[in-house]
Coordinates of C-alpha atoms in Angstrom, one line a residue:
X28 CA -90.6 3.7 15.6
X29 CA -91.9 0.8 17.7
X30 CA -93.3 2.1 20.9
X31 CA -93.2 -1.3 22.6
X32 CA -90.4 -2.4 25.0
X33 CA -87.3 -4.2 24.0
X34 CA -87.5 -7.4 21.9
X35 CA -85.1 -10.3 20.9
X36 CA -85.8 -10.8 17.1
X37 CA -84.1 -13.4 14.9
X38 CA -84.7 -13.4 11.2
X39 CA -84.7 -16.9 9.7
X40 CA -84.2 -16.4 5.9
X41 CA -84.7 -19.1 3.2
X42 CA -81.7 -19.0 0.8
X43 CA -82.5 -22.2 -1.1
X44 CA -81.8 -22.6 -4.8
X45 CA -85.4 -21.6 -5.8
X46 CA -84.7 -18.1 -4.5
X47 CA -83.2 -16.2 -7.4
X48 CA -80.5 -13.5 -6.8
X49 CA -82.8 -10.5 -7.4
X50 CA -85.4 -12.1 -5.2
X51 CA -82.9 -12.5 -2.4
X52 CA -82.1 -8.8 -2.7
X53 CA -85.7 -8.0 -1.8
X54 CA -85.3 -10.1 1.3
X55 CA -82.4 -8.0 2.3
X56 CA -84.4 -4.9 1.8
X57 CA -87.3 -6.4 3.9
X58 CA -85.0 -7.1 6.8
X59 CA -83.4 -3.7 6.7
X60 CA -86.8 -1.9 6.5
X61 CA -88.0 -3.7 9.6
X62 CA -84.7 -3.0 11.5
X63 CA -84.9 0.7 10.5
X64 CA -88.0 1.2 12.6
X65 CA -86.7 -0.7 15.6
X66 CA -85.0 0.9 18.7
X67 CA -81.9 -1.3 18.7
X68 CA -79.3 -1.5 21.4
X69 CA -78.0 -3.7 24.2
X70 CA -80.8 -2.6 26.5
X71 CA -83.4 -2.1 23.8
X72 CA -84.2 -4.5 20.9
X73 CA -81.6 -7.0 19.8
X74 CA -81.5 -8.5 16.3
X75 CA -80.0 -11.7 14.9
X76 CA -80.0 -13.2 11.4
X77 CA -79.6 -16.8 10.2
X78 CA -80.0 -18.2 6.7
X79 CA -80.8 -21.7 5.7
X80 CA -81.1 -24.1 2.8
X81 CA -79.8 -27.7 3.3
X82 CA -77.8 -26.4 6.2
X83 CA -78.0 -23.5 8.7
X84 CA -75.6 -20.5 8.7
X85 CA -75.4 -17.9 11.5
X86 CA -75.0 -14.4 9.9
X87 CA -74.9 -12.6 13.2
X88 CA -76.2 -13.3 16.7
X89 CA -78.2 -11.3 19.1
X90 CA -75.0 -10.1 20.9
X91 CA -73.0 -9.2 17.8
X92 CA -74.3 -5.8 16.7
X93 CA -76.1 -3.0 18.5
X94 CA -76.3 -0.4 15.8
X95 CA -78.5 -0.4 12.6
X96 CA -75.4 0.5 10.4
X97 CA -73.5 -2.6 11.5
X98 CA -76.5 -4.8 11.0
X99 CA -77.1 -3.5 7.5
X100 CA -73.5 -4.0 6.5
X101 CA -73.7 -7.7 7.7
X102 CA -77.0 -8.2 5.8
X103 CA -75.6 -6.8 2.6
X104 CA -72.6 -9.2 2.8
X105 CA -74.8 -12.4 3.0
X106 CA -74.0 -14.9 0.2
X107 CA -77.0 -17.2 -0.4
X108 CA -76.5 -21.0 0.2
X109 CA -78.5 -22.1 -2.9
X110 CA -79.3 -25.6 -1.8
X111 CA -82.4 -27.4 -0.3
X112 CA -85.1 -26.1 2.0
X113 CA -84.6 -27.5 5.5
X114 CA -87.0 -25.2 7.4
X115 CA -87.4 -27.6 10.4
X116 CA -83.6 -27.7 10.8
X117 CA -83.5 -23.9 10.8
X118 CA -86.2 -23.7 13.5
X119 CA -84.3 -26.2 15.6
X120 CA -81.2 -24.1 15.3
X121 CA -83.0 -20.9 16.3
X122 CA -84.5 -22.6 19.4
X123 CA -81.3 -24.3 20.6
X124 CA -78.6 -21.7 19.5
X125 CA -79.9 -18.4 18.3
X126 CA -82.2 -17.8 21.3
X127 CA -79.7 -19.1 23.9
X128 CA -78.3 -16.7 26.5
X129 CA -74.8 -17.6 25.3
X130 CA -75.7 -16.0 21.9
X131 CA -77.2 -12.9 23.5
X132 CA -80.9 -13.7 24.3
X133 CA -82.0 -12.1 27.5
X134 CA -83.0 -14.6 30.3
X135 CA -86.7 -15.7 30.3
X136 CA -87.3 -14.2 33.7
X137 CA -86.7 -10.8 32.3
X138 CA -89.8 -11.3 30.1
X139 CA -88.2 -9.9 27.0
X140 CA -90.3 -11.2 24.0
X141 CA -88.5 -13.7 21.8
X142 CA -89.6 -13.4 18.2
X143 CA -88.6 -15.5 15.2
X144 CA -89.5 -14.1 11.7
X145 CA -89.3 -17.0 9.1
X146 CA -89.3 -15.9 5.5
X147 CA -89.6 -18.8 2.9
X148 CA -90.7 -19.3 -0.7
X149 CA -91.3 -23.0 -0.9
X150 CA -92.4 -26.2 0.8
X151 CA -90.1 -27.5 3.6
X152 CA -88.1 -30.7 2.8
X153 CA -88.3 -31.8 6.4
X154 CA -90.9 -31.8 9.2
X155 CA -91.7 -28.6 10.8
X156 CA -94.8 -29.2 13.0
X157 CA -93.2 -30.9 15.9
X158 CA -90.1 -28.7 16.1
X159 CA -92.2 -25.5 15.7
X160 CA -94.4 -26.7 18.6
X161 CA -91.3 -27.2 20.8
X162 CA -90.0 -23.7 19.9
X163 CA -93.4 -22.1 20.8
X164 CA -93.4 -24.0 24.1
X165 CA -89.9 -22.7 24.7
X166 CA -91.4 -19.1 24.7
X167 CA -90.6 -18.2 21.1
X168 CA -93.3 -16.2 19.2
X169 CA -93.1 -17.3 15.5
X170 CA -94.2 -15.1 12.5
X171 CA -94.3 -17.2 9.2
X172 CA -94.0 -15.1 6.0
X173 CA -94.5 -17.0 2.8
X174 CA -93.7 -15.8 -0.7
X175 CA -95.1 -17.1 -4.0
X176 CA -94.8 -20.8 -3.9
X177 CA -94.9 -21.1 -0.1
X178 CA -97.1 -23.9 1.4
X179 CA -99.9 -22.3 3.5
X180 CA -100.3 -25.5 5.6
X181 CA -96.6 -25.4 6.5
X182 CA -96.8 -21.7 7.4
X183 CA -99.8 -22.4 9.7
X184 CA -98.0 -25.3 11.3
X185 CA -95.0 -23.1 12.1
X186 CA -96.7 -19.9 13.3
X187 CA -97.9 -18.9 16.7
X188 CA -101.6 -18.4 17.5
X189 CA -103.7 -16.5 16.7
X190 CA -102.8 -17.5 13.1
X191 CA -104.5 -14.5 11.5
X192 CA -101.9 -12.3 13.2
X193 CA -98.8 -14.5 12.6
X194 CA -99.2 -16.0 9.1
X195 CA -98.6 -13.8 6.0
X196 CA -98.6 -14.8 2.3
X197 CA -97.1 -12.4 -0.2
X198 CA -97.8 -13.1 -3.9
X199 CA -94.4 -12.1 -5.2
X200 CA -91.0 -10.8 -4.0
X201 CA -91.8 -7.5 -5.6
X202 CA -94.6 -6.9 -3.1
X203 CA -92.6 -7.8 0.0
X204 CA -91.3 -4.3 0.5
X205 CA -94.9 -3.0 0.5
X206 CA -95.8 -5.8 3.0
X207 CA -93.0 -4.6 5.3
X208 CA -95.0 -1.6 6.5
X209 CA -98.1 -3.8 7.2
X210 CA -95.9 -6.3 9.1
X211 CA -94.3 -3.5 11.0
X212 CA -97.7 -2.5 12.3
X213 CA -98.4 -6.1 13.4
X214 CA -95.1 -6.5 15.1
X215 CA -95.1 -3.2 16.9
X216 CA -98.8 -2.7 17.4
X217 CA -100.0 -0.1 19.8
X218 CA -98.7 0.9 23.2
X219 CA -101.0 -1.1 25.4
X220 CA -99.8 0.9 28.5
X221 CA -101.2 4.1 26.9
X222 CA -104.4 2.6 25.5
X223 CA -105.9 1.2 28.7
X224 CA -105.9 1.5 32.4
X225 CA -103.0 -0.9 33.3
X226 CA -103.1 -0.6 37.1
X227 CA -99.4 -1.0 37.6
X228 CA -98.2 0.5 40.9
X229 CA -94.7 1.4 39.6
X230 CA -94.3 1.0 35.8
X231 CA -96.0 -0.6 32.8
X232 CA -94.1 -2.4 30.0
X233 CA -95.9 -2.7 26.6
X234 CA -95.5 -5.8 24.4
X235 CA -97.1 -6.7 21.1
X236 CA -100.8 -6.9 21.9
X237 CA -100.3 -6.8 25.7
X238 CA -98.4 -5.4 28.6
X239 CA -97.0 -6.3 32.0
X240 CA -96.1 -4.5 35.2
X241 CA -92.6 -4.0 36.6
X242 CA -91.4 -2.8 40.0
X243 CA -88.7 -0.3 40.9
X244 CA -85.3 -1.6 42.1
X245 CA -85.7 -2.9 45.7
X246 CA -89.3 -4.1 45.2
X247 CA -90.8 -7.3 44.0
X248 CA -94.1 -7.8 42.1
X249 CA -96.9 -9.2 44.1
X250 CA -99.1 -12.2 43.0
X251 CA -101.7 -9.8 41.7
X252 CA -99.1 -8.8 39.0
X253 CA -99.6 -5.1 39.6
X254 CA -98.7 -4.0 43.1
X255 CA -95.1 -4.1 44.5
X256 CA -93.6 -4.9 48.0
X257 CA -90.2 -3.9 49.4
X258 CA -87.6 -6.7 49.1
X259 CA -86.2 -7.8 52.5
X260 CA -82.7 -8.6 51.2
X261 CA -81.7 -10.0 54.6
X262 CA -84.6 -12.5 54.8
X263 CA -83.2 -15.2 52.5
X264 CA -80.1 -15.7 54.6
X265 CA -77.7 -15.3 51.6
X266 CA -76.4 -11.8 52.6
X267 CA -73.2 -13.2 54.1
X268 CA -73.0 -10.8 57.0
X269 CA -71.0 -12.1 59.9
X270 CA -72.8 -10.3 62.6
X271 CA -76.0 -8.2 61.6
X272 CA -77.8 -7.7 58.3
X273 CA -79.7 -4.4 57.9
X274 CA -82.3 -4.4 55.2
X275 CA -82.6 -1.3 52.9
X276 CA -84.8 -0.7 49.9
X277 CA -84.1 -3.8 47.8
X278 CA -80.6 -4.0 49.3
X279 CA -78.9 -4.5 52.6
X280 CA -75.8 -3.5 54.6
X281 CA -73.8 -5.4 57.2
X282 CA -73.1 -4.1 60.6
X283 CA -70.8 -5.4 63.4
X284 CA -71.4 -5.8 67.1
X285 CA -69.7 -3.3 69.5
X286 CA -66.0 -3.9 69.7
X287 CA -65.7 -4.9 66.1
X288 CA -65.3 -3.0 62.8
X289 CA -66.5 -3.9 59.3
X290 CA -63.8 -5.4 57.1
X291 CA -63.0 -4.3 53.5
X292 CA -65.3 -7.0 52.0
X293 CA -68.2 -5.2 53.8
X294 CA -69.4 -8.5 55.3
X295 CA -67.0 -9.9 57.8
X296 CA -66.1 -8.3 61.1
X297 CA -62.7 -7.8 62.8
X298 CA -62.2 -7.3 66.5
X299 CA -60.8 -3.9 67.4
X300 CA -57.2 -4.4 68.5
X301 CA -57.2 -2.2 71.6
X302 CA -53.6 -3.4 72.4
X303 CA -52.3 -1.8 69.2
X304 CA -53.2 1.7 70.6
X305 CA -50.0 1.4 72.6
X306 CA -51.3 2.6 75.9
X307 CA -52.0 -0.7 77.7
X308 CA -48.8 -0.6 80.0
X309 CA -48.8 -4.5 80.2
X310 CA -45.3 -5.8 81.3
X311 CA -45.6 -9.0 79.3
X312 CA -48.6 -9.5 77.0
X313 CA -51.7 -7.5 76.1
X314 CA -54.8 -9.4 75.1
X315 CA -57.6 -7.6 73.2
X316 CA -61.2 -8.4 73.9
X317 CA -64.4 -6.8 72.6
X318 CA -64.7 -3.3 74.2
X319 CA -61.3 -3.5 75.9
X320 CA -58.2 -5.4 76.8
X321 CA -56.4 -7.2 79.7
X322 CA -52.8 -8.0 80.6
X323 CA -51.4 -11.6 80.7
X324 CA -48.1 -12.9 82.0
X325 CA -45.9 -15.5 80.3
X326 CA -45.8 -19.0 81.7
X327 CA -44.2 -19.2 85.0
X328 CA -45.2 -15.7 86.1
X329 CA -48.1 -14.3 88.1
X330 CA -50.1 -11.1 87.4
X331 CA -49.7 -8.6 90.2
X332 CA -52.6 -6.7 91.9
X333 CA -52.0 -3.7 89.5
X334 CA -53.2 -6.0 86.7
X335 CA -50.2 -4.9 84.6
X336 CA -46.9 -6.1 86.1
X337 CA -45.7 -9.7 86.4
X338 CA -43.6 -11.6 88.9
X339 CA -41.8 -14.9 88.4
X340 CA -43.4 -17.9 90.0
X341 CA -41.4 -20.5 92.0
X342 CA -42.9 -23.5 90.3
X343 CA -41.0 -25.9 92.5
X344 CA -43.0 -24.6 95.4
X345 CA -46.3 -24.1 93.5
X346 CA -46.7 -27.4 91.6
X347 CA -46.3 -31.1 92.3
X348 CA -43.0 -31.3 90.4
X349 CA -42.4 -35.0 91.2
X350 CA -38.6 -34.7 91.3
X351 CA -37.1 -37.6 93.2
X352 CA -34.0 -35.7 94.4
X353 CA -34.3 -31.9 93.8
X354 CA -36.3 -29.4 91.8
X355 CA -34.6 -26.4 90.3
X356 CA -36.8 -23.4 89.3
X357 CA -36.0 -21.4 86.2
X358 CA -37.8 -18.4 84.6
X359 CA -41.2 -19.7 83.8
X360 CA -40.3 -23.4 84.2
X361 CA -38.4 -26.0 86.3
X362 CA -36.3 -29.1 85.9
X363 CA -35.2 -32.0 88.1
X364 CA -31.6 -32.9 89.0
X365 CA -30.0 -36.0 90.5
X366 CA -27.1 -36.4 93.0
X367 CA -23.5 -36.8 91.7
X368 CA -23.1 -40.3 90.3
X369 CA -26.8 -40.9 89.4
X370 CA -28.6 -40.3 86.1
X371 CA -31.9 -38.5 85.4
X372 CA -34.2 -41.0 83.8
X373 CA -36.2 -40.6 80.6
X374 CA -39.2 -39.4 82.6
X375 CA -37.3 -36.4 83.6
X376 CA -38.0 -36.9 87.3
X377 CA -36.5 -40.1 88.8
X378 CA -32.9 -40.9 89.4
X379 CA -31.1 -44.2 89.1
X380 CA -27.7 -45.7 89.5
X381 CA -25.8 -46.9 86.4
X382 CA -27.5 -49.3 84.0
X383 CA -25.9 -52.6 83.2
X384 CA -23.2 -51.4 80.8
X385 CA -25.4 -48.7 79.2
X386 CA -23.2 -46.9 76.7
X387 CA -23.3 -45.1 73.3
X388 CA -21.2 -47.5 71.3
X389 CA -20.0 -46.9 67.8
X390 CA -18.0 -49.7 66.2
X391 CA -15.8 -48.6 63.2
X392 CA -14.8 -51.7 61.2
X393 CA -12.2 -52.0 58.5
X394 CA -13.7 -53.1 55.2
X395 CA -10.6 -52.8 53.0
X396 CA -9.5 -55.4 50.5
X397 CA -6.9 -56.9 52.8
X398 CA -9.5 -58.1 55.3
X399 CA -10.9 -60.6 52.9
X400 CA -14.6 -61.7 52.8
X401 CA -14.3 -64.7 55.2
X402 CA -12.6 -62.5 57.9
X403 CA -15.1 -59.7 57.4
X404 CA -17.9 -62.2 58.2
X405 CA -16.0 -63.1 61.4
X406 CA -15.9 -59.4 62.4
X407 CA -19.7 -59.2 61.8
X408 CA -20.2 -62.2 64.1
X409 CA -18.1 -60.5 66.7
X410 CA -20.3 -57.4 66.4
X411 CA -23.5 -59.4 66.9
X412 CA -22.1 -61.3 69.9
X413 CA -21.4 -57.9 71.5
X414 CA -25.0 -56.8 70.8
X415 CA -26.4 -60.0 72.4
X416 CA -25.0 -59.1 75.8
X417 CA -26.1 -55.4 75.7
X418 CA -29.3 -54.0 77.0
X419 CA -30.3 -52.3 73.8
X420 CA -33.1 -49.7 74.1
X421 CA -33.5 -46.0 73.6
X422 CA -32.9 -45.5 77.4
X423 CA -30.2 -48.2 77.6
X424 CA -27.4 -49.0 75.3
X425 CA -27.4 -47.5 71.8
X426 CA -25.3 -49.0 69.0
X427 CA -24.0 -47.5 65.7
X428 CA -21.9 -49.1 63.0
X429 CA -19.5 -47.5 60.5
X430 CA -17.5 -49.3 57.8
X431 CA -14.6 -47.7 56.0
X432 CA -12.2 -48.5 53.2
X433 CA -11.3 -45.7 50.7
X434 CA -14.4 -44.0 51.8
X435 CA -16.6 -44.1 54.9
X436 CA -20.2 -45.3 55.2
X437 CA -22.5 -45.2 58.1
X438 CA -24.2 -48.6 58.2
X439 CA -26.6 -47.4 60.8
X440 CA -26.5 -44.5 63.4
X441 CA -27.1 -44.7 67.2
X442 CA -30.8 -43.8 66.9
X443 CA -31.6 -46.1 64.0
X444 CA -32.5 -49.4 65.9
X445 CA -34.0 -49.9 69.3
X446 CA -33.7 -53.6 69.8
X447 CA -30.9 -56.2 69.6
X448 CA -32.7 -58.2 66.9
X449 CA -33.0 -55.2 64.7
X450 CA -29.3 -54.4 65.0
X451 CA -28.2 -58.0 64.4
X452 CA -30.2 -58.2 61.3
X453 CA -28.8 -55.0 60.0
X454 CA -25.2 -56.2 60.8
X455 CA -25.7 -59.4 58.7
X456 CA -27.0 -57.3 55.8
X457 CA -23.8 -55.1 55.8
X458 CA -21.9 -55.5 52.4
X459 CA -18.2 -55.7 52.3
X460 CA -16.7 -52.5 50.8
X461 CA -13.1 -53.7 49.8
X462 CA -10.6 -51.1 48.4
X463 CA -8.3 -48.9 50.6
X464 CA -7.7 -48.2 54.3
X465 CA -8.6 -44.5 55.2
X466 CA -8.6 -44.8 59.0
X467 CA -8.1 -41.1 59.5
X468 CA -11.2 -40.3 57.4
X469 CA -13.2 -42.9 59.4
X470 CA -12.2 -41.2 62.7
X471 CA -13.2 -37.8 61.4
X472 CA -16.6 -39.2 60.3
X473 CA -17.1 -40.8 63.8
X474 CA -16.3 -37.6 65.6
X475 CA -18.3 -35.2 63.4
X476 CA -21.3 -37.4 62.7
X477 CA -21.6 -40.7 64.6
X478 CA -21.5 -39.2 68.1
X479 CA -23.7 -36.2 67.2
X480 CA -27.0 -35.8 69.0
X481 CA -28.6 -35.7 65.5
X482 CA -27.6 -39.3 65.0
X483 CA -28.6 -40.4 68.4
X484 CA -25.8 -39.7 70.8
X485 CA -27.1 -38.6 74.2
X486 CA -25.9 -35.2 75.7
X487 CA -22.7 -35.4 77.7
X488 CA -24.6 -34.1 80.7
X489 CA -26.4 -37.4 80.9
X490 CA -23.1 -39.1 81.9
X491 CA -23.6 -41.9 79.3
X492 CA -20.2 -43.1 78.2
X493 CA -19.3 -42.7 74.6
X494 CA -17.1 -45.6 73.3
X495 CA -15.5 -45.8 69.9
X496 CA -14.2 -49.3 69.0
X497 CA -11.9 -49.3 65.9
X498 CA -11.0 -52.6 64.0
X499 CA -8.3 -52.4 61.4
X500 CA -6.0 -54.9 59.7
X501 CA -3.4 -52.6 58.1
X502 CA -1.6 -49.3 57.9
X503 CA -3.8 -46.3 57.3
X504 CA -3.4 -44.6 53.9
X505 CA -4.0 -41.2 55.5
X506 CA -3.0 -39.3 58.7
X507 CA -4.8 -40.4 61.8
X508 CA -3.1 -38.1 64.4
X509 CA -5.5 -35.1 64.3
X510 CA -8.8 -37.0 64.5
X511 CA -7.5 -39.5 67.0
X512 CA -6.7 -36.6 69.3
X513 CA -10.0 -34.8 68.6
X514 CA -12.0 -38.0 69.4
X515 CA -10.4 -38.3 72.8
X516 CA -10.7 -34.6 73.5
X517 CA -14.4 -34.7 72.8
X518 CA -14.9 -37.3 75.6
X519 CA -15.0 -40.5 73.5
X520 CA -13.2 -43.5 75.1
X521 CA -11.3 -45.1 72.2
X522 CA -10.4 -48.7 71.9
X523 CA -8.1 -49.8 69.1
X524 CA -8.0 -53.4 67.8
X525 CA -5.4 -54.4 65.3
X526 CA -5.2 -57.6 63.3
X527 CA -2.6 -58.9 60.8
X528 CA -0.7 -56.0 59.2
X529 CA -2.0 -53.3 61.6
X530 CA 0.6 -50.9 62.8
X531 CA 1.1 -50.8 66.6
X532 CA 2.2 -47.2 66.5
X533 CA -1.2 -46.2 64.9
X534 CA -3.1 -48.4 67.3
X535 CA -1.5 -46.6 70.3
X536 CA -2.2 -43.2 68.8
X537 CA -5.9 -44.1 68.5
X538 CA -6.3 -45.7 71.9
X539 CA -7.3 -43.7 75.1
X540 CA -5.1 -43.4 78.1
X541 CA -3.8 -45.6 79.7
X542 CA -2.9 -46.9 76.2
X543 CA -2.1 -50.4 77.4
X544 CA -5.6 -50.8 78.6
X545 CA -7.2 -49.6 75.4
X546 CA -5.5 -51.4 72.5
X547 CA -4.5 -54.8 71.5
X548 CA -3.1 -56.7 68.5
X549 CA -3.4 -60.2 67.0
X550 CA -1.6 -61.8 64.1
X551 CA -4.7 -63.1 62.4
X552 CA -8.5 -63.1 62.8
X553 CA -8.8 -66.7 64.1
X554 CA -7.1 -65.8 67.4
X555 CA -8.9 -62.5 68.2
X556 CA -9.8 -63.6 71.8
X557 CA -6.7 -62.2 73.4
X558 CA -7.3 -58.8 71.7
X559 CA -9.2 -57.5 74.7
X560 CA -7.6 -59.6 77.3
X561 CA -5.0 -56.8 77.9
X562 CA -7.8 -54.2 78.4
X563 CA -7.5 -53.5 82.1
X564 CA -10.8 -53.6 84.0
X565 CA -9.3 -51.2 86.5
X566 CA -10.6 -48.0 84.8
X567 CA -12.7 -46.6 87.6
X568 CA -11.5 -43.7 89.8
X569 CA -8.8 -44.5 92.2
X570 CA -6.3 -42.5 94.2
X571 CA -2.8 -42.3 92.6
X572 CA 0.3 -41.0 94.2
X573 CA -0.2 -37.3 94.9
X574 CA -3.5 -36.8 92.9
X575 CA -6.9 -38.2 92.4
X576 CA -8.7 -38.7 89.0
X577 CA -12.4 -38.0 89.5
X578 CA -14.7 -39.7 87.0
X579 CA -18.4 -40.5 87.0
X580 CA -19.1 -43.8 88.8
X581 CA -21.8 -44.6 86.2
X582 CA -19.2 -44.2 83.4
X583 CA -16.8 -46.6 85.2
X584 CA -19.4 -49.2 85.8
X585 CA -20.6 -49.1 82.2
X586 CA -17.1 -49.4 80.8
X587 CA -16.3 -52.3 83.1
X588 CA -19.4 -54.1 82.0
X589 CA -18.7 -53.4 78.3
X590 CA -15.1 -54.8 78.6
X591 CA -16.3 -57.9 80.4
X592 CA -18.9 -58.6 77.7
X593 CA -16.4 -58.1 74.9
X594 CA -13.9 -60.5 76.4
X595 CA -16.5 -63.2 76.7
X596 CA -17.6 -62.8 73.1
X597 CA -14.0 -63.0 71.8
X598 CA -13.4 -66.1 73.9
X599 CA -16.5 -67.8 72.5
X600 CA -15.5 -67.0 68.9
X601 CA -11.9 -68.3 69.5
X602 CA -13.3 -71.6 70.9
X603 CA -15.3 -72.0 67.7
X604 CA -12.3 -71.3 65.6
X605 CA -10.3 -73.9 67.6
X606 CA -13.0 -76.5 67.1
X607 CA -13.1 -75.7 63.4
X608 CA -9.3 -76.1 63.1
X609 CA -9.4 -79.5 64.9
X610 CA -12.2 -80.7 62.6
X611 CA -10.1 -79.6 59.6
X612 CA -7.1 -81.5 60.9
X613 CA -9.1 -84.6 61.4
X614 CA -10.5 -84.4 57.9
X615 CA -7.0 -83.9 56.5
X616 CA -5.7 -87.0 58.3
X617 CA -8.6 -89.1 57.0
X618 CA -8.0 -87.9 53.4
X619 CA -4.2 -88.8 53.7
X620 CA -5.2 -92.3 55.0
X621 CA -7.5 -92.8 52.1
X622 CA -4.8 -91.8 49.6
X623 CA -2.4 -94.3 51.1
X624 CA -5.0 -97.1 50.8
X625 CA -5.7 -96.3 47.2
X626 CA -1.9 -96.3 46.4
X627 CA -1.5 -99.7 48.0
X628 CA -4.3 -101.2 45.9
X629 CA -2.6 -100.0 42.8

C-alpha cells in the first residue's frame, strides 16, 4: 500500500481507434492494479477516470466512488470511443472539470496532491504544450505514459518536471502490467516523514518525494512551516458575539454581560426579564433593566414613595392645558369643554359662537326618468349656487350629494371635498341616472351612510346641525314612512322639495316639524324660487304657551343662515328663467313677423 497521504488521482485514458480491443483491456488492468494498492476513501485517496478520442467522456469523477470494488466495476464497463486522438482537449477537460471542487477535488489550501496519469499510444492530433503548461501551473502533477507508437516529444511536453520521474515509455501493451509495479513505486515513493528529520511540531504529512507539516485543530502553521501557534478565533472579529468573545484552543465561545443570558443561537444576548418572576408588586407596569427592575405608572398617574403604587394626576392643575373655558380631568388625561351654546374648535381648546351657517348638509336629488335632462341640469345649478354661499371647509360647512332613481348612488360624501370649487366641479360632473323613483331607499341610504362619521358627519356632541334636503318630482315607488321617521329621530332636520308630479302627502311625511316650515311644492322646475319661501325663518327657540322648546343657539343660527342663502339662490335662478322666457317670446314674435312678410311677397 502507498504510505503517503491522500491523493486526488485522475486517469486520462486514450481510447482512439488505434487502440485495439485486447490492448484496451490491458489499460483496464493497469488502472485496476494501481487502484488496488491505493488507500481509497472520501478522506483518503480519491480516484476519477476519463477517456478520450475525438471527444472527452467522464467515466466517473473524484466524488463518485469511494471503494475499489465500485471503481473496478465502472472501469470494466467502459466502451472505447474509437475515434481520433485529441490529447490536448482531454488535458483541458481534466484541468477545468475533473479537478474542480464541484467534481470532488479537495480545495488547494488543503494541499492534497492533484495527479493526472495520461496513458496514450499515439501522437496527439491537437496541441498539448500550452494546455499542459496551464494544467501544471494550476497545481496538477502530470505523469505521461506512452505505449508503442507514442511520441516522446509530446510525452515530455505534457509531463511535470523532473521528466525522468514523470515520463514513461512502454514498448507494448503486453508489458504495461509489468510496468504498473514500477510506476506504483514512483507514484507512492517512500514515506519522507519516516526517512528524515522533518521538524514538524505537531504532525508530518508525506507526499511523493516530499512532505509538509500540519498543525492540530485550533492551531495555525507559522511562517517557518514547522511550528504551530494557537488560533485566536476572536481576533478576526467574525465571531458574531453580541457582548464578549472568549477564545479557546482554535475555537471560541460567547458570553453575556451581567443581567443577560445567552440565546439559543449561542451568539446573541437577551436581557433577563426580572418582571416575569412575578414578585415585583408594581401596581401598573414593571420595567426590567439589567440586574433588576423598577415600577412605572401609566400616563396621568404618579409613582408614590413606596416605588410601587400609583395615584391619578390632576392634569388640569399640573399642566398648561390651554382650555379657554374649562378643563375636565379624566383618568390619565384631560379635555376642554365650552359653555352651553358655544362650540369647541378644531384645536380642542378654544370656544366660539356659531359659524356663519356651518352645517353638515346632504342633498338628495331625484335622478329619475321623469325629471328630464334639462331639468336635472337646473337642479345641479341650484346645488352649486347653494355651495357658493357656504363657508365650505373641514371646520365649517361640509356638503355631500346623493342621487337616486331605481337605486342610490353617493356622488360624494361629506368628507370628500374641502373647498367650494372642488364641490362645484364634482356637481357638474354628476351624470343623470334616469329610471325609477325609490325615495324610501334614498332616505335609508342617507340615514345609514351619508350622516355617518365614517363619511364625514361630525359627532352630535359638536352641535353642528345635520340637514337633509330632498328633491323629488314624483310619487315614490317604495315606502318612505319608516326611513323618514328614522331620519328625524336621529337628529337630521329634513327639508322636502317637490316639483311637478310630487305627492304632497309624501313631502309632508319627509319634512321635519313644523311641517309647513320644512316643505314646499312647485308645478315645474322653472318656478322653483317659491319652493323655500314658505320655510319659516322662525325656527330658533321661543317660548310657547305653557312650554319652552330648548335648542342649541348655534343650531338655530346655522339653520337660519342656510334657509336665507337657499331662498336667495332660488330667486336668482327664477329671475334667469324669466329672462330666458322673455327672450324666447321675443324671438317667437319676430319669427311670426318674418313669416307674414314672406307670405305677403308670395
